[in-house]
Each structure stands twice: as structure tokens, then as C-alpha cells.
Amino acid sequence: MRELTIEKVVQNCKETVSVGTYTQSSITIKNRMVWDKALKQIFL
């Protein structure tokens, strides 16, 4: 019973971490798109 809860906690941690990583990477992609637009406007 106790091992099962530890397993669940580990699984929850992994899911939280992967969601956090996904959110962070999508934010980075958005920032990069904004930067690309800004740089094009500066140089064109």
C-alpha cells in the first residue's frame, strides 16, 4: 500500500515537471516569434 502511494507521488511529480517544461518551451517559442518580428521590422 505504501509503495503504491510513493509510485503515485513519483508519477505526479513527473507529470508536473513535463507540463512545466512544455509550458516553458511554448513561452520560449512565443518570445522567439516576437523577437523575429521585431528584428524583421528593424532591418527591413
Tab-separated table of C-alpha atoms in Angstrom:
chain	number	residue	atom	x	y	z
A	1	MET	CA	0.000	0.000	0.000
A	2	ARG	CA	2.724	2.441	0.930
A	3	GLU	CA	4.806	1.620	-2.145
A	4	LEU	CA	1.755	2.348	-4.278
A	5	THR	CA	1.438	5.875	-2.878
A	6	ILE	CA	5.158	6.533	-3.411
A	7	GLU	CA	4.733	5.357	-7.001
A	8	LYS	CA	1.778	7.728	-7.409
A	9	VAL	CA	3.713	10.672	-5.978
A	10	VAL	CA	6.612	9.985	-8.336
A	11	GLN	CA	4.219	9.781	-11.293
A	12	ASN	CA	2.565	13.069	-10.290
A	13	CYS	CA	5.972	14.729	-9.983
A	14	LYS	CA	6.968	13.517	-13.438
A	15	GLU	CA	3.730	14.793	-14.959
A	16	THR	CA	4.101	18.167	-13.239
A	17	VAL	CA	7.688	18.503	-14.442
A	18	SER	CA	6.816	17.601	-18.035
A	19	VAL	CA	3.887	20.052	-18.043
A	20	GLY	CA	6.180	22.752	-16.637
A	21	THR	CA	8.801	22.012	-19.283
A	22	TYR	CA	6.165	22.111	-22.045
A	23	THR	CA	4.764	25.427	-20.775
A	24	GLN	CA	8.243	26.933	-20.552
A	25	SER	CA	9.197	25.792	-24.062
A	26	SER	CA	5.965	27.165	-25.559
A	27	ILE	CA	6.646	30.514	-23.841
A	28	THR	CA	10.160	30.462	-25.315
A	29	ILE	CA	8.745	29.787	-28.776
A	30	LYS	CA	6.315	32.713	-28.421
A	31	ASN	CA	9.137	35.008	-27.295
A	32	ARG	CA	11.259	33.890	-30.242
A	33	MET	CA	8.403	34.643	-32.659
A	34	VAL	CA	8.011	38.114	-31.146
A	35	TRP	CA	11.766	38.702	-31.448
A	36	ASP	CA	11.760	37.520	-35.084
A	37	LYS	CA	9.006	40.015	-35.928
A	38	ALA	CA	10.772	42.839	-34.108
A	39	LEU	CA	14.102	42.123	-35.797
A	40	LYS	CA	12.484	41.968	-39.240
A	41	GLN	CA	10.800	45.329	-38.643
A	42	ILE	CA	14.120	46.844	-37.539
A	43	PHE	CA	16.103	45.515	-40.506
A	44	LEU	CA	13.506	45.866	-43.279
